[in-house]
Amino acid sequence: MKVLGIETSCDETGVAIYDEQQGLLSDQLYSQVALHASYGGVVPELASRDHIKKITQLTSGALEEANLNLEDLNAIAYTEGPGLVGSLLVGAAFAKSLGFALQIPTLGIHHMEAHLLAVMLEKKHPVFPFLALLVSGGHTSLVAVKGLGCYEVLGETLDDAVGEAFDKTAKLLGLPYPGGAALSRLAEEGKPRFQFPRPMADKPSLDFSYSGLKTHVLNVLRNTPMDANLYSDIAFAFQEAAVETLVIKAKKALEQTGVKSLIVAGGVGANQFLRERLRMMAKPLGASVFYPRPVYCTDNGAMVAYLGCQRLARGEQDRSYAIQVKPRWSLNELKPPSEE
Ligand code: KG4
Ligand code: ZN
């Protein structure tokens, strides 16, 4: 069974093909980061227009890479939500039209569910149940993953996502968008000089809050005379506070659930400081931390094709060709395929 997976929820166009027996056959990705950089953030209208430009070419590339024809496909999975409505509509319209032309079923995929299970594309992957820390530019959540379609959101951000906080802080420090990785590099030159708050760390809930941290950065910048180390020391203090908050909540979640595997997904998962701190936290608990490789951490078509194949194998499919997307869609609304 071969499934074409299409990801267009934000600013990456991803197209991949996953086969039930052979695994991932191809994976094509185009990132729009350069397009949005000069605006300091994603411009939704530009994002949808760029998906339109790239999607056909990436699909041809994915078929070529897998040495397949359109007729070899058994289904088309596409990101139905959550995400930017215009971007989602491009992927959905393309998937439904192709599905109609080929007379094969389509599967609308939940973007965050795909992130949760992207780690399954790796040889070294956890078995259910596991905990997932989803940390990206749009999401910060801790999710208990009990099985395919069985998810419980244990905590999530009440305001900014952690990647968004990295990006906004980076912008305040004059770094180009998206500044998370650059801020992290700057932090390596910094010294412990400021003590930033760990938002929500002392609360029993597993929710996060990052908008206060960004405001704290702004206040320190306003109230500290400029010197050669100011920006790197702020970057150091910010990264430490942002990461430690994630580690505290992840530890609480591991302790509360007794689960022994934690996976980290989303762009912030590339942060080496976070990886090191999570490893140190998990060790005494006897827990293991798993990471998908960086290209599967960030948005990609492979995770959509993989999840589409899993759901198709369990009998789920959509034969309607109506184009619909869900820009807002909670993971808690998902059900295992057999219950639908
Ligand atoms: O998952 P992702 O590629 O896209 C979505 O948000 O959907 O995540 C991108 C986010 C950006 O906020 C970016 O600044 C952040 O991940 N990021 C990092 C690092 N690399 C990427 N944040 C901190 N440290 C990094 N090394
Ligand atoms: Zn994503």
CSV table of C-alpha atoms and ligand atoms in Angstrom, one decimal:
chain,number,residue,atom,x,y,z
A,1,MET,CA,0.0,0.0,0.0
A,2,LYS,CA,1.5,3.3,-1.1
A,3,VAL,CA,0.4,6.6,0.3
A,4,LEU,CA,1.3,10.0,-1.0
A,5,GLY,CA,1.6,12.5,1.9
A,6,ILE,CA,1.2,16.3,1.5
A,7,GLU,CA,2.1,18.9,4.1
A,8,THR,CA,1.2,22.5,3.6
A,9,SER,CA,0.0,23.7,7.0
A,10,CYS,CA,2.4,26.7,7.3
A,11,ASP,CA,5.6,27.7,5.4
A,12,GLU,CA,7.0,24.3,4.3
A,13,THR,CA,5.7,22.4,1.3
A,14,GLY,CA,6.4,18.7,1.9
A,15,VAL,CA,5.5,15.7,-0.4
A,16,ALA,CA,6.5,12.1,0.4
A,17,ILE,CA,5.5,8.5,-0.4
A,18,TYR,CA,5.3,5.8,2.3
A,19,ASP,CA,4.8,2.1,1.6
A,20,GLU,CA,3.4,-0.2,4.2
A,21,GLN,CA,6.1,-2.8,3.6
A,22,GLN,CA,9.1,-0.9,2.3
A,23,GLY,CA,8.8,2.2,4.5
A,24,LEU,CA,9.6,5.7,3.2
A,25,LEU,CA,10.2,5.7,-0.6
A,26,SER,CA,10.7,9.4,-1.2
A,27,ASP,CA,10.6,12.7,0.7
A,28,GLN,CA,10.6,16.1,-1.0
A,29,LEU,CA,10.7,19.4,0.9
A,30,TYR,CA,10.7,23.1,0.0
A,31,SER,CA,11.0,25.6,2.8
A,32,GLN,CA,9.7,29.2,2.4
A,33,VAL,CA,11.9,30.6,5.2
A,34,ALA,CA,13.8,32.9,2.8
A,35,LEU,CA,10.6,34.2,1.4
A,36,HIS,CA,9.3,35.3,4.8
A,37,ALA,CA,12.6,36.4,6.4
A,38,SER,CA,12.4,40.0,5.3
A,39,TYR,CA,8.9,40.4,6.9
A,40,GLY,CA,10.1,39.0,10.3
A,41,GLY,CA,7.4,36.2,10.2
A,42,VAL,CA,5.2,34.1,8.0
A,43,VAL,CA,3.0,36.2,5.7
A,44,PRO,CA,-0.1,33.9,5.2
A,45,GLU,CA,-1.0,35.1,1.7
A,46,LEU,CA,2.5,34.7,0.4
A,47,ALA,CA,2.7,31.3,2.0
A,48,SER,CA,-0.4,29.9,0.2
A,49,ARG,CA,0.7,31.4,-3.2
A,50,ASP,CA,4.1,29.7,-2.8
A,51,HIS,CA,2.6,26.3,-1.9
A,52,ILE,CA,0.7,26.6,-5.2
A,53,LYS,CA,3.9,27.2,-7.1
A,54,LYS,CA,5.8,24.3,-5.6
A,55,ILE,CA,3.3,21.5,-4.9
A,56,THR,CA,3.1,20.0,-8.5
A,57,GLN,CA,6.8,20.0,-9.0
A,58,LEU,CA,7.4,18.4,-5.5
A,59,THR,CA,4.8,15.7,-6.3
A,60,SER,CA,6.5,14.8,-9.6
A,61,GLY,CA,9.8,14.8,-7.7
A,62,ALA,CA,8.5,12.4,-5.0
A,63,LEU,CA,7.1,10.0,-7.7
A,64,GLU,CA,10.4,10.1,-9.6
A,65,GLU,CA,12.5,9.6,-6.5
A,66,ALA,CA,10.3,6.5,-5.6
A,67,ASN,CA,10.4,5.4,-9.2
A,68,LEU,CA,6.6,5.2,-9.3
A,69,ASN,CA,3.7,6.5,-11.5
A,70,LEU,CA,0.6,8.2,-10.2
A,71,GLU,CA,-1.4,5.0,-10.9
A,72,ASP,CA,0.8,3.1,-8.3
A,73,LEU,CA,-0.6,5.2,-5.4
A,74,ASN,CA,-3.3,3.7,-3.2
A,75,ALA,CA,-4.3,6.8,-1.3
A,76,ILE,CA,-3.5,10.5,-0.7
A,77,ALA,CA,-3.0,11.8,2.8
A,78,TYR,CA,-2.9,15.6,3.3
A,79,THR,CA,-2.7,17.9,6.3
A,80,GLU,CA,-6.3,18.9,7.1
A,81,GLY,CA,-5.4,21.1,10.1
A,82,PRO,CA,-4.5,22.8,12.3
A,83,GLY,CA,-2.6,25.6,10.4
A,84,LEU,CA,-3.0,28.6,8.2
A,85,VAL,CA,-6.3,28.3,6.3
A,86,GLY,CA,-5.0,29.4,2.9
A,87,SER,CA,-2.0,27.1,3.1
A,88,LEU,CA,-4.1,24.2,4.2
A,89,LEU,CA,-6.5,24.8,1.4
A,90,VAL,CA,-3.8,24.5,-1.2
A,91,GLY,CA,-2.8,21.0,0.0
A,92,ALA,CA,-6.4,19.9,0.5
A,93,ALA,CA,-7.6,21.0,-2.9
A,94,PHE,CA,-4.6,19.4,-4.6
A,95,ALA,CA,-5.0,16.1,-2.7
A,96,LYS,CA,-8.8,15.9,-3.3
A,97,SER,CA,-8.4,16.8,-7.0
A,98,LEU,CA,-5.7,14.2,-7.5
A,99,GLY,CA,-7.7,11.6,-5.5
A,100,PHE,CA,-10.8,12.3,-7.7
A,101,ALA,CA,-8.8,12.0,-10.9
A,102,LEU,CA,-7.2,8.7,-9.8
A,103,GLN,CA,-10.4,7.5,-8.1
A,104,ILE,CA,-8.5,6.6,-4.9
A,105,PRO,CA,-9.3,7.6,-1.3
A,106,THR,CA,-7.9,10.6,0.6
A,107,LEU,CA,-7.2,11.0,4.3
A,108,GLY,CA,-7.2,14.3,6.1
A,109,ILE,CA,-4.4,14.2,8.7
A,110,HIS,CA,-4.0,16.1,11.9
A,111,HIS,CA,-0.7,18.0,11.7
A,112,MET,CA,0.2,17.6,15.4
A,113,GLU,CA,-0.7,13.9,15.4
A,114,ALA,CA,1.8,13.6,12.5
A,115,HIS,CA,4.4,15.3,14.6
A,116,LEU,CA,3.7,13.0,17.5
A,117,LEU,CA,4.3,9.9,15.4
A,118,ALA,CA,7.1,11.2,13.2
A,119,VAL,CA,9.6,9.4,15.5
A,120,MET,CA,8.2,6.1,14.2
A,121,LEU,CA,10.0,6.8,10.9
A,122,GLU,CA,13.2,6.2,12.8
A,123,LYS,CA,14.7,2.7,13.4
A,124,LYS,CA,15.2,3.6,17.0
A,125,HIS,CA,11.7,4.5,18.1
A,126,PRO,CA,9.6,4.0,21.3
A,127,VAL,CA,6.7,1.7,21.8
A,128,PHE,CA,3.3,2.9,23.0
A,129,PRO,CA,2.7,4.4,25.5
A,130,PHE,CA,5.0,7.4,25.4
A,131,LEU,CA,5.0,11.0,26.3
A,132,ALA,CA,5.6,13.7,23.6
A,133,LEU,CA,6.9,17.2,24.1
A,134,LEU,CA,5.9,19.2,21.0
A,135,VAL,CA,7.9,22.3,20.8
A,136,SER,CA,7.6,24.4,17.6
A,137,GLY,CA,7.0,28.0,16.4
A,138,GLY,CA,3.3,27.4,16.8
A,139,HIS,CA,2.9,24.8,19.5
A,140,THR,CA,4.1,23.9,23.0
A,141,SER,CA,2.4,20.9,24.5
A,142,LEU,CA,2.9,17.7,26.5
A,143,VAL,CA,0.9,14.8,25.2
A,144,ALA,CA,0.3,11.3,26.4
A,145,VAL,CA,0.4,9.0,23.4
A,146,LYS,CA,-1.3,5.8,24.3
A,147,GLY,CA,-1.7,4.4,20.8
A,148,LEU,CA,-2.7,5.4,17.3
A,149,GLY,CA,-5.5,8.0,17.7
A,150,CYS,CA,-5.4,7.8,21.6
A,151,TYR,CA,-3.9,11.1,22.8
A,152,GLU,CA,-4.4,13.1,25.9
A,153,VAL,CA,-3.1,16.7,26.0
A,154,LEU,CA,-1.6,17.0,29.5
A,155,GLY,CA,-0.5,20.6,29.1
A,156,GLU,CA,-0.1,23.3,26.6
A,157,THR,CA,0.9,26.9,26.3
A,158,LEU,CA,-1.6,29.5,27.5
A,159,ASP,CA,-0.1,32.2,25.2
A,160,ASP,CA,3.1,32.2,23.1
A,161,ALA,CA,4.7,29.0,21.8
A,162,VAL,CA,8.2,28.4,23.0
A,163,GLY,CA,9.6,28.7,19.4
A,164,GLU,CA,7.7,32.0,19.1
A,165,ALA,CA,9.3,33.2,22.3
A,166,PHE,CA,12.7,32.2,20.9
A,167,ASP,CA,12.0,34.1,17.7
A,168,LYS,CA,10.6,37.2,19.4
A,169,THR,CA,13.6,37.4,21.7
A,170,ALA,CA,15.9,36.9,18.8
A,171,LYS,CA,14.3,39.8,17.0
A,172,LEU,CA,14.7,42.0,20.1
A,173,LEU,CA,18.4,41.1,20.0
A,174,GLY,CA,18.6,42.0,16.3
A,175,LEU,CA,18.8,38.5,14.9
A,176,PRO,CA,17.0,37.6,11.6
A,177,TYR,CA,13.8,35.5,11.5
A,178,PRO,CA,13.4,32.7,12.5
A,179,GLY,CA,15.9,33.4,15.2
A,180,GLY,CA,15.7,30.4,17.4
A,181,ALA,CA,18.9,28.6,16.2
A,182,ALA,CA,20.8,31.9,16.0
A,183,LEU,CA,19.8,32.9,19.5
A,184,SER,CA,21.0,29.5,20.7
A,185,ARG,CA,24.4,30.1,19.1
A,186,LEU,CA,24.6,33.5,20.7
A,187,ALA,CA,23.8,32.0,24.1
A,188,GLU,CA,26.9,29.8,23.8
A,189,GLU,CA,29.0,33.0,24.1
A,190,GLY,CA,26.9,34.2,27.1
A,191,LYS,CA,27.7,34.1,30.8
A,192,PRO,CA,25.3,33.6,33.8
A,193,ARG,CA,24.6,37.3,34.7
A,194,PHE,CA,20.8,37.6,34.7
A,195,GLN,CA,18.2,35.4,36.5
A,196,PHE,CA,15.1,35.2,34.3
A,197,PRO,CA,11.8,33.8,35.6
A,198,ARG,CA,10.7,30.2,35.0
A,199,PRO,CA,7.1,30.8,34.0
A,200,MET,CA,4.5,28.5,35.6
A,201,ALA,CA,7.3,26.2,37.0
A,202,ASP,CA,5.9,26.2,40.6
A,203,LYS,CA,2.3,25.5,39.5
A,204,PRO,CA,1.1,21.9,39.6
A,205,SER,CA,-0.4,22.1,36.1
A,206,LEU,CA,1.5,21.0,33.1
A,207,ASP,CA,0.6,24.2,31.1
A,208,PHE,CA,3.2,26.6,29.8
A,209,SER,CA,3.3,30.4,29.4
A,210,TYR,CA,6.0,32.2,27.5
A,211,SER,CA,4.7,35.8,26.9
A,212,GLY,CA,6.0,37.0,30.3
A,213,LEU,CA,9.5,35.8,29.5
A,214,LYS,CA,9.6,37.8,26.3
A,215,THR,CA,8.4,40.9,28.2
A,216,HIS,CA,11.1,40.3,30.8
A,217,VAL,CA,13.8,40.3,28.1
A,218,LEU,CA,12.4,43.7,26.9
A,219,ASN,CA,12.6,45.1,30.4
A,220,VAL,CA,16.2,44.0,30.9
A,221,LEU,CA,17.1,45.4,27.5
A,222,ARG,CA,15.5,48.8,28.5
A,223,ASN,CA,17.0,48.9,31.9
A,224,THR,CA,20.6,47.7,31.4
A,225,PRO,CA,23.3,50.0,29.9
A,226,MET,CA,24.7,48.5,26.7
A,227,ASP,CA,28.0,46.6,26.8
A,228,ALA,CA,29.7,44.1,24.5
A,229,ASN,CA,28.3,41.1,26.3
A,230,LEU,CA,24.8,42.3,27.0
A,231,TYR,CA,23.1,40.5,24.1
A,232,SER,CA,24.9,37.2,24.6
A,233,ASP,CA,24.2,37.2,28.3
A,234,ILE,CA,20.5,37.9,27.7
A,235,ALA,CA,20.4,35.1,25.2
A,236,PHE,CA,22.1,32.8,27.7
A,237,ALA,CA,19.6,33.7,30.5
A,238,PHE,CA,16.6,33.4,28.1
A,239,GLN,CA,17.6,30.0,26.7
A,240,GLU,CA,18.2,28.7,30.2
A,241,ALA,CA,14.8,29.9,31.5
A,242,ALA,CA,12.9,28.7,28.4
A,243,VAL,CA,14.6,25.3,28.4
A,244,GLU,CA,14.4,24.7,32.1
A,245,THR,CA,10.7,25.4,32.1
A,246,LEU,CA,10.2,22.7,29.4
A,247,VAL,CA,12.4,20.3,31.4
A,248,ILE,CA,10.5,20.9,34.7
A,249,LYS,CA,7.2,20.2,33.1
A,250,ALA,CA,8.4,17.1,31.1
A,251,LYS,CA,9.8,15.7,34.4
A,252,LYS,CA,6.5,16.3,36.1
A,253,ALA,CA,4.6,14.5,33.3
A,254,LEU,CA,7.0,11.5,33.4
A,255,GLU,CA,6.6,11.2,37.2
A,256,GLN,CA,2.8,11.7,37.1
A,257,THR,CA,2.2,9.1,34.3
A,258,GLY,CA,5.0,6.6,35.2
A,259,VAL,CA,5.7,6.4,31.4
A,260,LYS,CA,9.4,5.7,30.6
A,261,SER,CA,9.7,7.1,27.1
A,262,LEU,CA,9.7,10.7,26.0
A,263,ILE,CA,9.8,11.9,22.5
A,264,VAL,CA,10.6,15.5,21.4
A,265,ALA,CA,9.2,16.9,18.2
A,266,GLY,CA,9.1,20.3,16.5
A,267,GLY,CA,11.8,22.8,15.5
A,268,VAL,CA,12.9,23.7,19.0
A,269,GLY,CA,13.7,20.0,19.5
A,270,ALA,CA,16.9,20.8,17.5
A,271,ASN,CA,18.1,22.9,20.4
A,272,GLN,CA,21.2,21.1,21.8
A,273,PHE,CA,20.9,22.7,25.2
A,274,LEU,CA,17.4,21.3,25.5
A,275,ARG,CA,18.5,17.9,24.4
A,276,GLU,CA,21.3,17.8,27.0
A,277,ARG,CA,19.0,19.0,29.8
A,278,LEU,CA,16.3,16.5,29.0
A,279,ARG,CA,18.8,13.6,28.9
A,280,MET,CA,20.1,14.7,32.3
A,281,MET,CA,16.6,14.9,33.7
A,282,ALA,CA,15.5,11.5,32.3
A,283,LYS,CA,18.5,9.4,33.4
A,284,PRO,CA,17.7,9.2,37.1
A,285,LEU,CA,14.1,8.5,36.3
A,286,GLY,CA,15.1,5.5,34.2
A,287,ALA,CA,13.4,7.1,31.2
A,288,SER,CA,14.7,7.3,27.6
A,289,VAL,CA,14.4,10.4,25.3
A,290,PHE,CA,13.9,9.9,21.6
A,291,TYR,CA,14.3,12.4,18.8
A,292,PRO,CA,13.3,12.2,15.2
A,293,ARG,CA,16.2,13.3,13.0
A,294,PRO,CA,16.0,17.1,12.4
A,295,VAL,CA,14.2,16.9,9.0
A,296,TYR,CA,11.4,14.9,10.7
A,297,CYS,CA,11.3,17.2,13.7
A,298,THR,CA,10.3,20.2,11.5
A,299,ASP,CA,7.4,20.2,9.1
A,300,ASN,CA,7.6,17.5,6.4
A,301,GLY,CA,5.6,15.3,4.1
A,302,ALA,CA,7.1,12.0,5.4
A,303,MET,CA,5.2,12.1,8.7
A,304,VAL,CA,1.9,12.8,6.8
A,305,ALA,CA,2.5,9.9,4.4
A,306,TYR,CA,3.4,7.6,7.3
A,307,LEU,CA,0.3,8.5,9.4
A,308,GLY,CA,-1.9,8.2,6.3
A,309,CYS,CA,-0.6,4.7,5.7
A,310,GLN,CA,-1.2,3.7,9.3
A,311,ARG,CA,-4.8,5.0,9.2
A,312,LEU,CA,-5.5,3.5,5.8
A,313,ALA,CA,-4.2,0.1,7.0
A,314,ARG,CA,-6.7,0.3,9.8
A,315,GLY,CA,-9.6,0.8,7.4
A,316,GLU,CA,-9.9,4.5,7.5
A,317,GLN,CA,-10.5,6.4,4.2
A,318,ASP,CA,-12.5,9.2,2.7
A,319,ARG,CA,-14.3,8.8,-0.6
A,320,SER,CA,-15.8,12.2,-0.6
A,321,TYR,CA,-14.0,14.8,-2.7
A,322,ALA,CA,-15.4,17.9,-0.9
A,323,ILE,CA,-12.5,20.2,0.0
A,324,GLN,CA,-12.4,21.0,3.7
A,325,VAL,CA,-9.8,22.1,6.2
A,326,LYS,CA,-9.7,22.6,10.0
A,327,PRO,CA,-7.4,25.6,10.8
A,328,ARG,CA,-8.3,25.0,14.5
A,329,TRP,CA,-8.4,21.4,15.6
A,330,SER,CA,-7.6,19.9,19.0
A,331,LEU,CA,-5.8,16.7,19.3
A,332,ASN,CA,-8.3,15.7,22.0
A,333,GLU,CA,-10.9,15.5,19.3
A,334,LEU,CA,-9.1,12.6,17.5
A,335,LYS,CA,-10.3,9.0,17.9
A,336,PRO,CA,-8.7,5.7,17.1
A,337,PRO,CA,-9.6,4.7,13.5
A,338,SER,CA,-11.7,1.7,14.7
A,339,GLU,CA,-14.0,4.0,16.7
A,340,GLU,CA,-14.9,6.4,13.8
B,1,KG4,O1,8.5,22.9,13.8
B,1,KG4,P1,9.0,24.1,13.2
B,1,KG4,O2,10.1,23.9,12.1
B,1,KG4,O3,7.9,24.9,12.5
B,1,KG4,C1,6.7,25.2,13.1
B,1,KG4,O4,6.7,26.1,13.9
B,1,KG4,O5,5.7,24.6,12.7
B,1,KG4,O6,9.6,25.0,14.3
B,1,KG4,C2,10.2,26.3,14.0
B,1,KG4,C3,10.6,26.9,15.3
B,1,KG4,C4,11.1,28.3,15.1
B,1,KG4,O7,10.5,29.1,16.1
B,1,KG4,C5,12.6,28.3,15.3
B,1,KG4,O8,13.2,29.5,15.7
B,1,KG4,C6,12.7,27.2,16.3
B,1,KG4,O9,11.8,26.2,15.9
B,1,KG4,N1,14.1,26.6,16.3
B,1,KG4,C7,14.9,26.6,17.4
B,1,KG4,C8,16.1,26.0,17.0
B,1,KG4,N2,16.0,25.6,15.8
B,1,KG4,C9,14.7,26.0,15.3
B,1,KG4,N3,14.7,27.1,18.6
B,1,KG4,C10,15.7,27.0,19.5
B,1,KG4,N4,16.8,26.4,19.3
B,1,KG4,C11,17.1,25.9,18.0
B,1,KG4,N5,18.3,25.3,17.8
B,2,ZN,ZN,4.6,21.6,12.5
